[in-house]
Tab-separated table of C-alpha atoms in Angstrom:
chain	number	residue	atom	x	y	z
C	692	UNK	CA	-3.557	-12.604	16.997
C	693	UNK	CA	-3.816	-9.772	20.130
C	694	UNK	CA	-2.420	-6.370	18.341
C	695	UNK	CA	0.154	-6.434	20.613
C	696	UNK	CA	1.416	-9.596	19.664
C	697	UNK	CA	1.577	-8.931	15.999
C	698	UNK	CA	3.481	-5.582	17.255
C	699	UNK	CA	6.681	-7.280	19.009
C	700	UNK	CA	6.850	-10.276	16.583
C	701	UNK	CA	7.268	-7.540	13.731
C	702	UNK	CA	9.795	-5.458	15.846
C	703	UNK	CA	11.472	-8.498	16.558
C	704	UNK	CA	11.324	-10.095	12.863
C	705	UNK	CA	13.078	-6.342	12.169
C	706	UNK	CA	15.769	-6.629	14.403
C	707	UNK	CA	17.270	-9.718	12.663
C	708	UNK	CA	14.690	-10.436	9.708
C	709	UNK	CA	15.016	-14.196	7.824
C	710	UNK	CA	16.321	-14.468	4.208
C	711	UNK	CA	12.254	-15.295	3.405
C	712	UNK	CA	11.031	-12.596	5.807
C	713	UNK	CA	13.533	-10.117	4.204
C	714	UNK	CA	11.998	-10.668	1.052
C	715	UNK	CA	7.855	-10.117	2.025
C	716	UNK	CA	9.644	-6.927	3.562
C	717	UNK	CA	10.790	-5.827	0.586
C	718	UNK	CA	7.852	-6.811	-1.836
C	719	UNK	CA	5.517	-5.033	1.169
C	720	UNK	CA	7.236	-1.457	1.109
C	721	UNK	CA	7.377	-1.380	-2.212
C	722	UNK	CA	3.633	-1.313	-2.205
C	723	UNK	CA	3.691	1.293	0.496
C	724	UNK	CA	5.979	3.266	-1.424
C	725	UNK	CA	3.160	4.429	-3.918
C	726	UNK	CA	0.344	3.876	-1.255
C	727	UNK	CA	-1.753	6.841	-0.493
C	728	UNK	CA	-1.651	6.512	3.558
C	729	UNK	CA	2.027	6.798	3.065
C	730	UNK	CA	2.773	10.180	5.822
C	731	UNK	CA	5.891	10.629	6.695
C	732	UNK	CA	6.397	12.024	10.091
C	733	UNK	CA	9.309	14.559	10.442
C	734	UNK	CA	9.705	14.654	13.846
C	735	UNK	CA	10.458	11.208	14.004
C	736	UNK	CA	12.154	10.870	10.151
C	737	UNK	CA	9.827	7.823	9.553
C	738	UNK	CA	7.241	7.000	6.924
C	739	UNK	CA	4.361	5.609	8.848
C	740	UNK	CA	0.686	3.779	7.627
C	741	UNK	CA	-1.850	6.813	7.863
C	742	UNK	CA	-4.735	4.142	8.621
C	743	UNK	CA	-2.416	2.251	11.783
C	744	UNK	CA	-0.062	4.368	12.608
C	745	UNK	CA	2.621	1.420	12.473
C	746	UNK	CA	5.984	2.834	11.497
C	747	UNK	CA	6.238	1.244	7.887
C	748	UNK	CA	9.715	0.023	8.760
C	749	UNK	CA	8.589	-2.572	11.127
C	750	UNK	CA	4.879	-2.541	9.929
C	751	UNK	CA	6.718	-4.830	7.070
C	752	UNK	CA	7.742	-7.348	9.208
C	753	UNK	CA	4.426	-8.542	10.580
C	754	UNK	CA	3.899	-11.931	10.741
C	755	UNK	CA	-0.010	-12.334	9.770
C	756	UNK	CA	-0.619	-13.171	5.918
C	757	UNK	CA	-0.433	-10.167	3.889
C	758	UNK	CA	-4.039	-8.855	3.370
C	759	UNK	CA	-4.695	-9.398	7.216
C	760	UNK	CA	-0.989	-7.140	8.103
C	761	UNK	CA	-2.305	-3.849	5.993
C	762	UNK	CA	-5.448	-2.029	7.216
C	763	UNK	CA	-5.974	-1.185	3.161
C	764	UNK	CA	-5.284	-5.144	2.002
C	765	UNK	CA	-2.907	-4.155	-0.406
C	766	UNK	CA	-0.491	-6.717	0.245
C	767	UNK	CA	-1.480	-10.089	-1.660
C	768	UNK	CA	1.849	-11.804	-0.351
């Protein structure tokens, strides 16, 4: 899937998530809650992936299998 691609659908998915997508949200940022490449960036009061860049709060959405969506492949979901 083109970057880009991945990008919108997880915007998108954000916007108005699905009960199933809700829930690989949630299991995802609690694994970026204790990840390492967690930054948080105060001018834009966001926690972002230090290896992407992705925002984490839409980063969570993306729709490719879990160890493909995080540059570390800490998601097994």
């Amino acid at each position: 899937m083109l970057k880009i691609v991945e990008i919108a659908k997880a915007w998108i998915a954000a916007a108005n998530p699905t009960s199933e997508q809700k829930t690989i949200a949630d299991h995802r940022i609690f694994i970026c809650e204790k990840c390492p490449h967690r930054n948080y960036i105060k001018a834009a009061d966001a926690h972002v992936c230090g290896l992407c860049g992705c925002p984490l709060s839409k980063k969570i959405f993306s729709p490719l299998p879990g160890e493909e969506a995080c540059p570390d492949k800490r998601w097994k979901l």
